[in-house]
Tab-separated table of C-alpha atoms and ligand atoms in Angstrom:
chain	number	residue	atom	x	y	z
A	1	MET	CA	7.848	6.114	35.970
A	2	ILE	CA	4.344	5.768	36.056
A	3	ASP	CA	2.887	2.578	37.780
A	4	GLN	CA	-0.115	2.005	35.708
A	5	PRO	CA	0.345	0.379	31.991
A	6	VAL	CA	0.682	3.194	29.192
A	7	MET	CA	-1.251	2.760	25.935
A	8	LEU	CA	0.282	5.153	22.897
A	9	ILE	CA	-2.874	5.850	20.643
A	10	ALA	CA	-1.568	7.230	17.300
A	11	GLY	CA	-4.570	9.020	15.857
A	12	GLY	CA	-6.099	8.881	19.345
A	13	SER	CA	-7.857	12.103	18.585
A	14	GLY	CA	-9.830	10.457	15.748
A	15	SER	CA	-13.437	8.843	16.011
A	16	ILE	CA	-12.269	5.062	16.963
A	17	GLY	CA	-8.976	6.220	18.910
A	18	GLN	CA	-11.107	8.440	21.133
A	19	ALA	CA	-13.362	5.336	21.813
A	20	CYS	CA	-10.372	3.227	22.597
A	21	ALA	CA	-8.988	6.049	24.839
A	22	ARG	CA	-11.866	6.322	26.894
A	23	GLU	CA	-12.067	2.260	27.045
A	24	ALA	CA	-8.411	2.229	28.171
A	25	LEU	CA	-8.969	4.876	30.961
A	26	ALA	CA	-11.750	3.034	32.241
A	27	GLN	CA	-9.765	0.075	32.397
A	28	GLY	CA	-6.894	1.383	34.244
A	29	TRP	CA	-4.543	2.408	31.585
A	30	ALA	CA	-2.698	5.755	31.333
A	31	VAL	CA	-3.027	6.969	27.821
A	32	ALA	CA	-0.590	8.820	25.354
A	33	LEU	CA	-2.869	10.403	22.668
A	34	GLN	CA	-1.456	11.280	19.297
A	35	GLY	CA	-3.265	13.739	16.926
A	36	LYS	CA	-2.556	16.074	14.381
A	37	THR	CA	-4.702	19.173	15.235
A	38	PRO	CA	-3.506	21.075	18.330
A	39	GLU	CA	-6.682	22.536	19.351
A	40	LYS	CA	-8.625	19.186	19.243
A	41	LEU	CA	-5.783	17.734	21.402
A	42	ALA	CA	-6.305	20.653	23.906
A	43	ALA	CA	-9.835	20.061	24.318
A	44	LEU	CA	-9.354	16.162	24.388
A	45	GLU	CA	-6.568	16.571	27.112
A	46	VAL	CA	-9.200	18.296	29.289
A	47	GLU	CA	-12.002	16.109	28.651
A	48	LEU	CA	-10.461	12.649	28.954
A	49	GLY	CA	-8.340	14.233	31.690
A	50	LYS	CA	-11.517	13.847	34.025
A	51	LEU	CA	-11.506	9.948	33.226
A	52	GLY	CA	-7.916	9.440	34.248
A	53	THR	CA	-4.251	10.072	33.235
A	54	VAL	CA	-3.971	11.232	29.656
A	55	GLU	CA	-1.377	13.275	27.711
A	56	CYS	CA	-1.710	14.438	24.216
A	57	PHE	CA	1.105	14.467	21.689
A	58	GLU	CA	1.063	16.690	18.469
A	59	ALA	CA	2.809	14.896	15.354
A	60	ASP	CA	2.435	14.757	11.728
A	61	VAL	CA	2.963	11.316	10.320
A	62	HIS	CA	4.465	13.079	7.012
A	63	ALA	CA	7.157	14.875	9.244
A	64	PRO	CA	10.617	13.078	9.173
A	65	ASP	CA	11.420	10.951	11.935
A	66	CYS	CA	7.926	11.415	13.417
A	67	ALA	CA	7.611	7.902	14.891
A	68	THR	CA	10.855	8.014	16.679
A	69	THR	CA	10.234	11.441	18.015
A	70	LEU	CA	6.849	10.525	19.317
A	71	VAL	CA	7.819	7.335	20.838
A	72	ALA	CA	10.854	9.152	22.609
A	73	GLU	CA	8.596	11.793	24.060
A	74	VAL	CA	5.831	9.348	25.271
A	75	ALA	CA	8.714	7.212	26.991
A	76	GLU	CA	10.119	10.402	28.549
A	77	ARG	CA	7.035	11.403	29.927
A	78	PHE	CA	5.623	8.254	31.109
A	79	GLY	CA	8.758	5.798	31.484
A	80	ARG	CA	7.172	3.205	29.736
A	81	ILE	CA	5.056	2.191	26.747
A	82	ASP	CA	3.084	-1.186	27.204
A	83	ALA	CA	0.952	-1.008	24.047
A	84	VAL	CA	0.839	0.874	21.003
A	85	VAL	CA	-2.646	1.334	18.816
A	86	ASP	CA	-2.259	2.667	15.362
A	87	SER	CA	-5.420	4.655	14.310
A	88	VAL	CA	-4.066	7.298	12.359
A	89	ALA	CA	-6.189	7.955	9.192
A	90	SER	CA	-4.428	10.065	6.607
A	91	GLY	CA	-6.224	10.288	3.356
A	92	VAL	CA	-4.238	10.638	0.130
A	93	PRO	CA	-6.281	12.273	-2.827
A	94	GLY	CA	-7.021	9.989	-5.816
A	95	ILE	CA	-6.609	6.655	-3.792
A	96	THR	CA	-10.295	5.729	-4.009
A	97	GLY	CA	-12.640	5.167	-6.681
A	98	LEU	CA	-12.976	2.828	-9.564
A	99	PHE	CA	-9.525	1.955	-10.719
A	100	GLN	CA	-9.495	3.703	-13.966
A	101	ASP	CA	-10.517	6.852	-12.089
A	102	THR	CA	-7.777	6.454	-9.518
A	103	ASP	CA	-4.414	8.096	-9.716
A	104	PRO	CA	-1.451	5.352	-9.673
A	105	ALA	CA	0.664	7.952	-8.269
A	106	ALA	CA	-1.438	8.349	-5.319
A	107	PHE	CA	-0.214	4.725	-4.211
A	108	THR	CA	3.142	5.350	-3.001
A	109	PRO	CA	2.301	8.149	-0.730
A	110	PHE	CA	-0.623	6.217	0.614
A	111	TYR	CA	1.470	3.029	1.322
A	112	ASP	CA	3.954	5.205	3.120
A	113	VAL	CA	1.445	6.725	5.720
A	114	THR	CA	-0.319	3.279	6.410
A	115	THR	CA	2.185	0.494	6.124
A	116	GLY	CA	5.136	2.328	6.126
A	117	TRP	CA	4.253	4.444	9.020
A	118	LEU	CA	2.885	1.280	11.020
A	119	LEU	CA	6.531	0.019	10.456
A	120	ARG	CA	8.077	2.947	11.675
A	121	LEU	CA	5.940	3.269	14.646
A	122	SER	CA	6.490	-0.303	15.772
A	123	HIS	CA	10.056	-0.231	14.988
A	124	ALA	CA	10.488	2.644	17.423
A	125	ALA	CA	8.200	1.314	20.236
A	126	TYR	CA	9.407	-2.118	19.919
A	127	PRO	CA	12.294	-1.675	22.493
A	128	HIS	CA	9.640	-0.350	25.128
A	129	LEU	CA	7.385	-3.072	24.278
A	130	LYS	CA	9.423	-5.844	24.985
A	131	VAL	CA	10.588	-4.689	28.541
A	132	ARG	CA	7.152	-5.847	29.997
A	133	GLY	CA	5.842	-7.871	26.802
A	134	GLY	CA	3.644	-5.076	25.134
A	135	THR	CA	1.095	-5.255	22.284
A	136	ILE	CA	0.919	-3.473	18.925
A	137	ILE	CA	-2.531	-3.278	17.200
A	138	SER	CA	-2.697	-2.157	13.655
A	139	PHE	CA	-6.287	-0.617	12.506
A	140	VAL	CA	-6.918	-1.483	8.864
A	141	ALA	CA	-9.923	-1.117	6.652
A	142	ASP	CA	-11.735	-4.560	5.461
A	143	ALA	CA	-10.501	-3.737	1.819
A	144	GLY	CA	-7.078	-5.293	2.948
A	145	ILE	CA	-9.286	-8.700	3.622
A	146	PHE	CA	-12.456	-8.772	1.649
A	147	ALA	CA	-12.527	-7.811	-2.312
A	148	ALA	CA	-14.560	-4.617	-2.830
A	149	PRO	CA	-15.120	-2.108	-5.759
A	150	HIS	CA	-13.318	1.435	-5.480
A	151	GLN	CA	-10.415	-0.044	-3.010
A	152	THR	CA	-7.791	-1.149	-5.668
A	153	GLY	CA	-5.519	1.390	-3.994
A	154	THR	CA	-6.358	1.078	-0.400
A	155	GLY	CA	-6.803	-2.731	-0.430
A	156	PRO	CA	-3.319	-3.536	-1.065
A	157	ALA	CA	-1.824	-0.817	1.225
A	158	ARG	CA	-3.851	-2.427	4.282
A	159	ALA	CA	-3.209	-6.030	3.209
A	160	ALA	CA	0.563	-4.859	3.661
A	161	CYS	CA	-0.188	-4.034	7.187
A	162	ILE	CA	-1.574	-7.298	7.708
A	163	GLY	CA	1.253	-9.143	6.318
A	164	PHE	CA	3.513	-6.897	8.617
A	165	ILE	CA	1.738	-7.463	11.680
A	166	ARG	CA	1.369	-11.263	10.889
A	167	ASN	CA	5.219	-11.904	10.240
A	168	LEU	CA	6.032	-9.527	12.984
A	169	SER	CA	4.107	-11.771	15.700
A	170	ARG	CA	5.635	-14.783	14.585
A	171	GLU	CA	9.158	-13.251	15.768
A	172	ALA	CA	8.072	-11.077	18.427
A	173	GLY	CA	6.776	-13.754	20.765
A	174	ARG	CA	10.063	-14.496	21.632
A	175	ASP	CA	10.194	-11.110	23.310
A	176	GLY	CA	6.851	-11.462	24.693
A	177	VAL	CA	5.566	-8.862	22.258
A	178	ARG	CA	2.136	-9.355	20.603
A	179	ALA	CA	0.695	-7.999	17.515
A	180	HIS	CA	-2.998	-7.964	15.996
A	181	VAL	CA	-4.831	-6.454	13.153
A	182	VAL	CA	-8.254	-4.851	13.953
A	183	SER	CA	-10.147	-4.138	10.648
A	184	VAL	CA	-13.280	-2.109	10.221
A	185	SER	CA	-15.441	-1.302	7.213
A	186	TYR	CA	-18.099	1.352	7.829
A	187	VAL	CA	-18.166	2.909	11.354
A	188	GLU	CA	-21.251	4.709	12.524
A	189	GLY	CA	-20.808	8.220	13.851
A	190	SER	CA	-17.173	8.393	12.412
A	191	ASP	CA	-15.522	11.260	10.572
A	192	ILE	CA	-14.780	9.114	7.677
A	193	VAL	CA	-18.480	8.129	7.202
A	194	ALA	CA	-19.350	11.685	6.712
A	195	ARG	CA	-16.863	11.780	3.810
A	196	ILE	CA	-18.389	8.691	2.262
A	197	GLY	CA	-21.827	10.226	1.984
A	198	PRO	CA	-25.427	8.884	2.836
A	199	LYS	CA	-25.825	6.624	-0.029
A	200	ARG	CA	-23.048	4.014	0.428
A	201	MET	CA	-23.935	4.153	4.119
A	202	GLU	CA	-27.487	3.170	3.659
A	203	THR	CA	-26.244	0.286	1.400
A	204	ALA	CA	-23.764	-0.884	4.130
A	205	ARG	CA	-26.493	-0.586	6.652
A	206	ARG	CA	-28.768	-2.706	4.867
A	207	ARG	CA	-26.292	-5.375	4.389
A	208	ALA	CA	-24.671	-5.776	7.733
A	209	GLY	CA	-27.049	-8.150	9.810
A	210	LEU	CA	-25.719	-6.861	13.125
A	211	GLY	CA	-26.414	-3.465	12.522
A	212	LEU	CA	-23.021	-1.328	11.726
A	213	PRO	CA	-20.530	-0.842	14.790
A	214	TYR	CA	-20.111	2.580	16.383
A	215	PRO	CA	-16.569	3.422	17.803
A	216	GLU	CA	-17.719	2.094	21.199
A	217	ASP	CA	-18.278	-1.375	19.819
A	218	ILE	CA	-14.563	-1.505	18.757
A	219	ALA	CA	-12.881	-0.077	21.575
A	220	PRO	CA	-13.478	-3.004	24.111
A	221	THR	CA	-11.863	-5.701	21.787
A	222	VAL	CA	-8.596	-3.293	21.367
A	223	VAL	CA	-8.377	-3.099	25.103
A	224	PHE	CA	-8.710	-6.768	25.711
A	225	LEU	CA	-6.250	-7.603	23.253
A	226	CYS	CA	-3.674	-5.312	24.760
A	227	SER	CA	-4.527	-6.741	28.376
A	228	ASP	CA	-2.960	-9.687	30.059
A	229	LYS	CA	-6.017	-11.367	29.572
A	230	ALA	CA	-5.023	-12.053	26.052
A	231	ALA	CA	-1.354	-12.874	26.763
A	232	LYS	CA	-1.499	-16.088	24.752
A	233	MET	CA	-3.041	-14.407	21.474
A	234	THR	CA	-0.978	-12.864	19.004
A	235	GLY	CA	-0.971	-12.560	14.955
A	236	GLN	CA	-4.833	-12.301	14.751
A	237	VAL	CA	-6.723	-10.446	11.974
A	238	ILE	CA	-10.366	-9.503	13.810
A	239	SER	CA	-12.858	-7.573	11.593
A	240	ILE	CA	-15.504	-5.749	13.310
A	241	ASN	CA	-17.868	-4.989	10.893
A	242	GLY	CA	-21.552	-5.894	11.919
A	243	GLY	CA	-21.755	-8.847	9.948
A	244	LEU	CA	-21.139	-6.673	6.633
A	245	ASN	CA	-18.183	-8.918	5.356
A	246	ALA	CA	-17.117	-12.481	6.484
B	301	NAP	N1	-14.372	5.233	10.432
B	301	NAP	C1	-14.578	4.109	9.370
B	301	NAP	O1	-15.437	3.906	8.908
B	301	NAP	C2	-13.180	3.418	8.794
B	301	NAP	C3	-13.402	2.701	7.872
B	301	NAP	C4	-12.152	1.835	7.287
B	301	NAP	C5	-11.147	1.994	8.112
B	301	NAP	N2	-10.977	2.699	9.136
B	301	NAP	C6	-9.596	3.006	9.802
B	301	NAP	O2	-9.809	2.960	11.251
B	301	NAP	C7	-8.713	3.728	11.697
B	301	NAP	C8	-9.214	4.885	12.551
B	301	NAP	O3	-10.173	5.729	11.837
B	301	NAP	P1	-11.175	6.730	12.331
B	301	NAP	O4	-12.498	6.685	11.711
B	301	NAP	O5	-11.179	7.110	13.732
B	301	NAP	O6	-10.454	7.803	11.520
B	301	NAP	P2	-10.603	9.830	12.011
B	301	NAP	O7	-11.650	9.856	12.804
B	301	NAP	O8	-10.401	10.383	10.611
B	301	NAP	O9	-9.176	9.924	12.690
B	301	NAP	C9	-7.997	9.999	11.953
B	301	NAP	C10	-6.780	10.247	13.360
B	301	NAP	O10	-5.563	10.190	12.416
B	301	NAP	C11	-5.095	11.556	12.804
B	301	NAP	N3	-4.231	12.010	11.565
B	301	NAP	C12	-4.796	12.407	10.347
B	301	NAP	N4	-3.808	12.756	9.601
B	301	NAP	C13	-2.662	12.770	10.265
B	301	NAP	C14	-1.281	13.003	10.009
B	301	NAP	N5	-0.809	13.584	8.736
B	301	NAP	N6	-0.433	12.748	10.607
B	301	NAP	C15	-0.804	12.448	11.988
B	301	NAP	N7	-2.114	12.108	12.440
B	301	NAP	C16	-2.983	12.296	11.702
B	301	NAP	C17	-6.160	12.575	13.095
B	301	NAP	O11	-5.728	13.510	13.773
B	301	NAP	P3	-6.478	14.835	13.942
B	301	NAP	O12	-7.626	14.614	14.659
B	301	NAP	O13	-5.747	15.886	14.379
B	301	NAP	O14	-7.065	15.322	12.584
B	301	NAP	C18	-7.016	11.559	13.650
B	301	NAP	O15	-6.386	11.282	15.259
B	301	NAP	C19	-7.954	4.068	10.523
B	301	NAP	O16	-7.004	3.325	10.271
B	301	NAP	C20	-9.044	4.172	9.198
B	301	NAP	O17	-8.229	3.983	8.069
B	301	NAP	C21	-11.912	3.712	9.626
C-alpha cells in the first residue's frame, strides 16, 4: 500500500480536473486520474508523472458498473483511497437552451450522468473513504444554486447533486467521511467555455467583479477541503465564480 494519501479525480483529464491533479500532486497526494480518451490519458500520465505519483484510468460513465470497476482498479493499484473528486462533464444533446427549445427526454440521461453517476461513485468509494476518514467533492454548475435562463434542464440535476452531498454529509460524519460541493459558472480557459462561445463569455466577464476564475483558481480550494486542515468541515457548498453570482 502506498504511504501517501490517494485522490481519485473522476474527469481528471478535463480542464478543472487537471488543475486539481497538479495542485494535489504539489501538496503530496498521489493521484488516480480518470478520463475517457486514451491518448489524452497517456500524455497526461507522462506530463503529470514528472510532478509526483499519478496513474490514469480509462472509464466511460455510461458503461455498466463503471463506478465499481473504476474504484476497484484504483484500490487495487494504490491500496487506499482518501478523496474522491467528481469533475466529469458529460454533455447530453438538448439539455441546455430556452426551455421550449430543450428536449424533455434529455433530462433523464443527463440526470443519470450527473447525479446518478455521483451517487454510484460515492457508493463504491465509501468503504475506502471511511478507513481513514476521507472526502467526497462534487463539482456542479452554478445553475444548481442560482437561477439562470437556458438552464432549466441542467439546474435541477445539479441541485440534486447538492441535495445528495448535503444529506450524505449529515450521516457520513459518524464514519469520519466528509462531503462538499464546489460550484463553478464560467471558467476561463476551460473546454466548456469554448463550446459556450465568445458572446456569453464577454457578458459573464463584465458581470464578474473579481474576474472569472481559471482552473488554477479553483483547485486549491478542492485540495484544502480534502486535507486534514479541513477536518471539521462538511456539507458545504462553495461557489467559485469571480463574483458573478452571490
Ligand atoms: N468549465 C466551466 O466553465 C464549467 C461551468 C459549469 C460547470 N462546470 C462543471 O465543472 C466540472 C468540470 O468541468 P471541466 O470544465 O473540467 O470539464 P471538461 O474539461 O470538459 O472535462 C470533462 C471531463 O469529463 C470526462 N468525460 C466526459 N465524458 C465522459 C464519459 N462519458 N465518461 C467518463 N468521463 C467523461 C472527460 O474525459 P476526456 O478528457 O477523456 O474527454 C474529462 O475528463 C464538471 O462537473 C462541469 O459540468 C464547468
